[in-house]
PDB file of C-alpha atoms in Angstrom:
ATOM      1  CA  UNK A   1     -22.561 -16.429 -30.251  1.00 32.00           C
ATOM      2  CA  UNK A   2     -22.461 -13.121 -32.214  1.00 38.00           C
ATOM      3  CA  UNK A   3     -21.743 -10.185 -29.960  1.00 34.00           C
ATOM      4  CA  UNK A   4     -22.801  -6.832 -32.180  1.00 37.00           C
ATOM      5  CA  UNK A   5     -20.867  -3.845 -31.257  1.00 36.00           C
ATOM      6  CA  UNK A   6     -21.488  -0.786 -30.739  1.00 40.00           C
ATOM      7  CA  UNK A   7     -17.987   1.779 -31.911  1.00 40.00           C
ATOM      8  CA  UNK A   8     -18.768   4.514 -29.971  1.00 41.00           C
ATOM      9  CA  UNK A   9     -17.496   1.964 -27.173  1.00 45.00           C
ATOM     10  CA  UNK A  10     -14.817   0.899 -28.335  1.00 48.00           C
ATOM     11  CA  UNK A  11     -12.282   3.952 -28.626  1.00 54.00           C
ATOM     12  CA  UNK A  12      -8.866   3.872 -29.023  1.00 57.00           C
ATOM     13  CA  UNK A  13      -6.365   5.354 -26.020  1.00 57.00           C
ATOM     14  CA  UNK A  14      -4.931   8.219 -26.028  1.00 57.00           C
ATOM     15  CA  UNK A  15      -2.004   8.695 -23.207  1.00 58.00           C
ATOM     16  CA  UNK A  16      -3.706  11.902 -22.218  1.00 60.00           C
ATOM     17  CA  UNK A  17      -6.965  10.932 -19.623  1.00 61.00           C
ATOM     18  CA  UNK A  18     -10.252   8.271 -19.881  1.00 60.00           C
ATOM     19  CA  UNK A  19     -13.418   9.043 -19.871  1.00 59.00           C
ATOM     20  CA  UNK A  20     -15.695   9.749 -17.414  1.00 59.00           C
ATOM     21  CA  UNK A  21     -17.684   5.981 -15.703  1.00 53.00           C
ATOM     22  CA  UNK A  22     -20.358   6.536 -17.359  1.00 52.00           C
ATOM     23  CA  UNK A  23     -22.658   4.219 -14.649  1.00 51.00           C
ATOM     24  CA  UNK A  24     -23.569   4.511 -10.885  1.00 54.00           C
ATOM     25  CA  UNK A  25     -22.236   1.831 -10.060  1.00 57.00           C
ATOM     26  CA  UNK A  26     -18.631   2.401 -11.235  1.00 67.00           C
ATOM     27  CA  UNK A  27     -17.224   1.589 -15.516  1.00 74.00           C
ATOM     28  CA  UNK A  28     -14.691  -1.269 -15.994  1.00 78.00           C
ATOM     29  CA  UNK A  29     -12.508  -0.348 -18.755  1.00 79.00           C
ATOM     30  CA  UNK A  30     -10.424  -2.735 -20.910  1.00 84.00           C
ATOM     31  CA  UNK A  31      -6.927  -2.055 -22.402  1.00 83.00           C
ATOM     32  CA  UNK A  32      -5.564  -4.181 -25.184  1.00 86.00           C
ATOM     33  CA  UNK A  33      -2.564  -4.585 -27.033  1.00 86.00           C
ATOM     34  CA  UNK A  34      -0.519  -7.263 -28.651  1.00 89.00           C
ATOM     35  CA  UNK A  35       3.265  -8.067 -28.828  1.00 88.00           C
ATOM     36  CA  UNK A  36       5.199 -10.271 -30.227  1.00 91.00           C
ATOM     37  CA  UNK A  37       8.029 -12.454 -28.185  1.00 90.00           C
ATOM     38  CA  UNK A  38      11.179 -13.782 -30.203  1.00 90.00           C
ATOM     39  CA  UNK A  39      12.149 -17.007 -29.682  1.00 90.00           C
ATOM     40  CA  UNK A  40      15.088 -15.845 -29.339  1.00 90.00           C
ATOM     41  CA  UNK A  41      14.352 -14.455 -26.198  1.00 88.00           C
ATOM     42  CA  UNK A  42      12.342 -17.391 -24.391  1.00 86.00           C
ATOM     43  CA  UNK A  43      15.791 -18.117 -21.487  1.00 88.00           C
ATOM     44  CA  UNK A  44      15.597 -14.882 -20.690  1.00 89.00           C
ATOM     45  CA  UNK A  45      13.623 -13.473 -17.132  1.00 91.00           C
ATOM     46  CA  UNK A  46      10.924 -11.634 -18.414  1.00 91.00           C
ATOM     47  CA  UNK A  47       8.651  -8.922 -16.701  1.00 90.00           C
ATOM     48  CA  UNK A  48       5.833  -6.262 -17.258  1.00 87.00           C
ATOM     49  CA  UNK A  49       5.896  -3.036 -15.754  1.00 87.00           C
ATOM     50  CA  UNK A  50       3.330  -0.697 -14.472  1.00 85.00           C
ATOM     51  CA  UNK A  51       3.081   2.543 -13.964  1.00 82.00           C
ATOM     52  CA  UNK A  52       1.551   3.834 -10.439  1.00 78.00           C
ATOM     53  CA  UNK A  53      -1.709   4.265 -11.123  1.00 76.00           C
ATOM     54  CA  UNK A  54      -5.667   5.695 -10.353  1.00 73.00           C
ATOM     55  CA  UNK A  55      -7.635   3.013 -10.237  1.00 77.00           C
ATOM     56  CA  UNK A  56      -7.469  -0.745  -9.739  1.00 81.00           C
ATOM     57  CA  UNK A  57      -6.922  -3.168 -12.529  1.00 83.00           C
ATOM     58  CA  UNK A  58      -6.394  -6.658 -12.985  1.00 87.00           C
ATOM     59  CA  UNK A  59      -3.656  -8.248 -16.256  1.00 88.00           C
ATOM     60  CA  UNK A  60      -3.841 -10.667 -17.771  1.00 91.00           C
ATOM     61  CA  UNK A  61      -1.007 -12.281 -20.809  1.00 91.00           C
ATOM     62  CA  UNK A  62      -2.964 -14.089 -23.180  1.00 91.00           C
ATOM     63  CA  UNK A  63      -5.998 -15.150 -20.764  1.00 89.00           C
ATOM     64  CA  UNK A  64      -4.142 -15.202 -17.646  1.00 92.00           C
ATOM     65  CA  UNK A  65      -4.388 -12.880 -14.865  1.00 91.00           C
ATOM     66  CA  UNK A  66      -0.944 -11.997 -13.800  1.00 88.00           C
ATOM     67  CA  UNK A  67      -1.100  -9.212 -11.228  1.00 85.00           C
ATOM     68  CA  UNK A  68      -3.970  -7.616  -9.162  1.00 83.00           C
ATOM     69  CA  UNK A  69      -3.289  -4.068  -8.231  1.00 80.00           C
ATOM     70  CA  UNK A  70      -5.503  -2.172  -5.500  1.00 75.00           C
ATOM     71  CA  UNK A  71      -9.388  -3.215  -4.490  1.00 72.00           C
ATOM     72  CA  UNK A  72     -12.520  -2.630  -6.050  1.00 70.00           C
ATOM     73  CA  UNK A  73     -15.399  -4.979  -4.523  1.00 70.00           C
ATOM     74  CA  UNK A  74     -14.751  -4.393  -0.630  1.00 66.00           C
ATOM     75  CA  UNK A  75     -12.894  -1.474   0.294  1.00 66.00           C
ATOM     76  CA  UNK A  76     -11.789   1.008  -2.911  1.00 63.00           C
ATOM     77  CA  UNK A  77      -8.299   1.861  -3.286  1.00 60.00           C
ATOM     78  CA  UNK A  78      -7.887   4.025  -5.774  1.00 55.00           C
ATOM     79  CA  UNK A  79      -4.711   6.311  -4.837  1.00 54.00           C
ATOM     80  CA  UNK A  80      -1.762   3.488  -5.885  1.00 57.00           C
ATOM     81  CA  UNK A  81       1.680   5.681  -6.979  1.00 64.00           C
ATOM     82  CA  UNK A  82       4.069   2.327  -6.532  1.00 77.00           C
ATOM     83  CA  UNK A  83       4.856   1.709 -10.483  1.00 80.00           C
ATOM     84  CA  UNK A  84       5.001  -1.990 -10.474  1.00 83.00           C
ATOM     85  CA  UNK A  85       6.679  -5.095 -11.756  1.00 86.00           C
ATOM     86  CA  UNK A  86       5.876  -7.657 -12.897  1.00 87.00           C
ATOM     87  CA  UNK A  87       7.715 -11.697 -13.910  1.00 89.00           C
ATOM     88  CA  UNK A  88       5.802 -13.083 -17.263  1.00 89.00           C
ATOM     89  CA  UNK A  89       5.802 -16.254 -16.663  1.00 90.00           C
ATOM     90  CA  UNK A  90       7.513 -18.738 -20.341  1.00 89.00           C
ATOM     91  CA  UNK A  91       4.382 -20.308 -19.848  1.00 90.00           C
ATOM     92  CA  UNK A  92       1.915 -17.387 -20.107  1.00 91.00           C
ATOM     93  CA  UNK A  93       4.107 -17.064 -23.378  1.00 91.00           C
ATOM     94  CA  UNK A  94       3.610 -17.287 -26.831  1.00 91.00           C
ATOM     95  CA  UNK A  95       7.227 -16.935 -28.733  1.00 90.00           C
ATOM     96  CA  UNK A  96       6.743 -16.012 -32.110  1.00 90.00           C
ATOM     97  CA  UNK A  97       3.490 -15.379 -32.502  1.00 91.00           C
ATOM     98  CA  UNK A  98       0.408 -12.405 -31.301  1.00 92.00           C
ATOM     99  CA  UNK A  99       0.495 -12.564 -27.216  1.00 92.00           C
ATOM    100  CA  UNK A 100      -2.145  -9.967 -25.823  1.00 91.00           C
ATOM    101  CA  UNK A 101      -1.737  -8.209 -22.796  1.00 89.00           C
ATOM    102  CA  UNK A 102      -5.259  -6.793 -21.300  1.00 88.00           C
ATOM    103  CA  UNK A 103      -5.986  -4.341 -18.340  1.00 86.00           C
ATOM    104  CA  UNK A 104      -8.915  -4.165 -17.466  1.00 86.00           C
ATOM    105  CA  UNK A 105      -9.632  -0.917 -14.707  1.00 82.00           C
ATOM    106  CA  UNK A 106     -12.902  -0.095 -12.588  1.00 80.00           C
ATOM    107  CA  UNK A 107     -14.003   3.060 -12.270  1.00 75.00           C
ATOM    108  CA  UNK A 108     -16.223   3.779  -8.811  1.00 71.00           C
ATOM    109  CA  UNK A 109     -15.355   7.213  -9.320  1.00 68.00           C
ATOM    110  CA  UNK A 110     -14.855  10.548 -11.757  1.00 65.00           C
ATOM    111  CA  UNK A 111     -11.612   9.579 -11.964  1.00 64.00           C
ATOM    112  CA  UNK A 112     -10.280  10.002 -15.572  1.00 66.00           C
ATOM    113  CA  UNK A 113      -6.682  10.164 -14.593  1.00 68.00           C
ATOM    114  CA  UNK A 114      -3.937   8.602 -17.864  1.00 70.00           C
ATOM    115  CA  UNK A 115      -3.348   5.360 -17.271  1.00 73.00           C
ATOM    116  CA  UNK A 116       0.281   4.039 -15.595  1.00 75.00           C
ATOM    117  CA  UNK A 117       3.696   3.902 -18.897  1.00 81.00           C
ATOM    118  CA  UNK A 118       3.488   0.546 -19.655  1.00 84.00           C
ATOM    119  CA  UNK A 119       5.970  -1.819 -21.108  1.00 87.00           C
ATOM    120  CA  UNK A 120       7.431  -5.107 -21.932  1.00 88.00           C
ATOM    121  CA  UNK A 121      11.536  -5.832 -21.231  1.00 89.00           C
ATOM    122  CA  UNK A 122      14.092  -7.760 -19.224  1.00 90.00           C
ATOM    123  CA  UNK A 123      13.568  -8.232 -14.925  1.00 91.00           C
ATOM    124  CA  UNK A 124      17.483  -6.152 -14.857  1.00 92.00           C
ATOM    125  CA  UNK A 125      15.621  -3.134 -17.083  1.00 92.00           C
ATOM    126  CA  UNK A 126      11.882  -3.554 -15.860  1.00 90.00           C
ATOM    127  CA  UNK A 127      13.327  -3.774 -12.139  1.00 91.00           C
ATOM    128  CA  UNK A 128      15.825  -0.903 -12.232  1.00 90.00           C
ATOM    129  CA  UNK A 129      12.790   1.546 -13.620  1.00 89.00           C
ATOM    130  CA  UNK A 130      10.455   1.066 -11.618  1.00 87.00           C
ATOM    131  CA  UNK A 131      13.300   0.815  -8.865  1.00 87.00           C
ATOM    132  CA  UNK A 132      13.922   4.395  -9.626  1.00 85.00           C
ATOM    133  CA  UNK A 133      10.694   5.228 -10.119  1.00 84.00           C
ATOM    134  CA  UNK A 134       9.140   4.436  -7.148  1.00 80.00           C
ATOM    135  CA  UNK A 135      11.856   5.933  -5.348  1.00 79.00           C
ATOM    136  CA  UNK A 136      11.813   9.384  -6.532  1.00 77.00           C
ATOM    137  CA  UNK A 137       7.360   9.606  -5.495  1.00 74.00           C
ATOM    138  CA  UNK A 138       6.982   8.693  -2.186  1.00 71.00           C
ATOM    139  CA  UNK A 139      10.098   6.849  -1.035  1.00 74.00           C
ATOM    140  CA  UNK A 140      12.067   9.817  -1.379  1.00 79.00           C
ATOM    141  CA  UNK A 141       9.214  12.102   0.140  1.00 80.00           C
ATOM    142  CA  UNK A 142       9.753   9.219   3.091  1.00 80.00           C
ATOM    143  CA  UNK A 143      13.392   9.858   3.971  1.00 84.00           C
ATOM    144  CA  UNK A 144      13.002  13.862   3.063  1.00 86.00           C
ATOM    145  CA  UNK A 145      10.571  13.719   6.232  1.00 86.00           C
ATOM    146  CA  UNK A 146      12.981  11.096   8.016  1.00 88.00           C
ATOM    147  CA  UNK A 147      15.684  13.441   7.864  1.00 90.00           C
ATOM    148  CA  UNK A 148      13.519  16.785   8.796  1.00 90.00           C
ATOM    149  CA  UNK A 149      13.557  15.089  11.806  1.00 89.00           C
ATOM    150  CA  UNK A 150      16.464  14.275  12.645  1.00 92.00           C
ATOM    151  CA  UNK A 151      18.024  17.631  12.047  1.00 91.00           C
ATOM    152  CA  UNK A 152      15.457  19.237  14.117  1.00 90.00           C
ATOM    153  CA  UNK A 153      16.608  16.898  17.048  1.00 91.00           C
ATOM    154  CA  UNK A 154      19.885  17.591  16.819  1.00 90.00           C
ATOM    155  CA  UNK A 155      19.379  21.258  16.362  1.00 89.00           C
ATOM    156  CA  UNK A 156      16.871  21.830  19.892  1.00 88.00           C
ATOM    157  CA  UNK A 157      19.603  19.096  20.848  1.00 88.00           C
ATOM    158  CA  UNK A 158      22.258  22.460  20.441  1.00 86.00           C
ATOM    159  CA  UNK A 159      19.917  24.962  21.797  1.00 86.00           C
ATOM    160  CA  UNK A 160      19.297  23.096  24.846  1.00 86.00           C
ATOM    161  CA  UNK A 161      22.906  21.753  25.640  1.00 86.00           C
ATOM    162  CA  UNK A 162      25.122  24.885  24.149  1.00 83.00           C
ATOM    163  CA  UNK A 163      25.142  26.983  26.794  1.00 78.00           C
ATOM    164  CA  UNK A 164      27.805  29.032  26.295  1.00 79.00           C
ATOM    165  CA  UNK A 165      27.360  29.254  22.124  1.00 78.00           C
ATOM    166  CA  UNK A 166      23.674  29.639  22.484  1.00 79.00           C
ATOM    167  CA  UNK A 167      22.195  30.818  18.895  1.00 82.00           C
ATOM    168  CA  UNK A 168      18.207  31.484  18.495  1.00 85.00           C
ATOM    169  CA  UNK A 169      18.933  30.866  14.896  1.00 86.00           C
ATOM    170  CA  UNK A 170      19.008  26.271  16.341  1.00 85.00           C
ATOM    171  CA  UNK A 171      15.795  27.407  17.526  1.00 87.00           C
ATOM    172  CA  UNK A 172      14.329  28.677  14.923  1.00 90.00           C
ATOM    173  CA  UNK A 173      16.310  25.869  12.058  1.00 89.00           C
ATOM    174  CA  UNK A 174      15.590  23.352  14.580  1.00 90.00           C
ATOM    175  CA  UNK A 175      10.799  24.446  14.582  1.00 91.00           C
ATOM    176  CA  UNK A 176      11.259  24.854  10.443  1.00 90.00           C
ATOM    177  CA  UNK A 177      12.429  21.053   9.907  1.00 88.00           C
ATOM    178  CA  UNK A 178      10.315  19.470  12.493  1.00 90.00           C
ATOM    179  CA  UNK A 179       6.538  21.707  10.984  1.00 90.00           C
ATOM    180  CA  UNK A 180       8.521  19.587   6.624  1.00 88.00           C
ATOM    181  CA  UNK A 181       8.798  17.238   8.575  1.00 86.00           C
ATOM    182  CA  UNK A 182       5.742  16.756  10.075  1.00 87.00           C
ATOM    183  CA  UNK A 183       4.259  18.281   5.993  1.00 85.00           C
ATOM    184  CA  UNK A 184       5.832  15.466   4.510  1.00 80.00           C
ATOM    185  CA  UNK A 185       4.662  12.934   7.082  1.00 81.00           C
ATOM    186  CA  UNK A 186       1.293  13.493   6.665  1.00 80.00           C
ATOM    187  CA  UNK A 187       1.533  12.807   3.095  1.00 74.00           C
ATOM    188  CA  UNK A 188       3.407   9.381   4.072  1.00 69.00           C
ATOM    189  CA  UNK A 189       0.369   8.533   6.035  1.00 70.00           C
ATOM    190  CA  UNK A 190      -1.695   9.629   4.027  1.00 66.00           C
ATOM    191  CA  UNK A 191      -0.788   8.262   0.032  1.00 59.00           C
ATOM    192  CA  UNK A 192      -2.946   5.862  -0.248  1.00 50.00           C
ATOM    193  CA  UNK A 193      -6.581   7.445   0.472  1.00 46.00           C
ATOM    194  CA  UNK A 194      -8.495   8.501  -1.709  1.00 37.00           C
TER     195      UNK A 194
END
């Protein structure tokens, strides 16, 4: 059935921000990209990378569902700060011909931040990039929280049990570390909520 498509609905993505939602119930935006993979790479494990995104989304390769991120049905989860790497099954890829990668995102509220970085490469490259991206996000904050709490406990221990060389600076530093750790704990425990 031929459909008439309004050209206003189809716009090129500018990598900066998304258009605001236009309906009260939410908007589904579809991003499509076309790529070709050489037959020489048929024995290479390929992966797909999507950076952290503020939207629930579904990713398709040639019409086959690859990955679902977040939820928009029961409990809307729009803050997903982890990058993800997903294996591309060889059965989903058409070697030496055009392939289509589609990303459907669901906007419930008026989010407009850009979509995370998306690329296809070898599994090793994607896994390394995803690890570094995630390490320098929430994982680093979690590690910092643990270190500050350990430092706080250590300096409180020094203040209490070193009576002959008691130094008020130890207590002050322990309190600063404790509150810094609690601030990082707040970030860690609330990162995935709207």
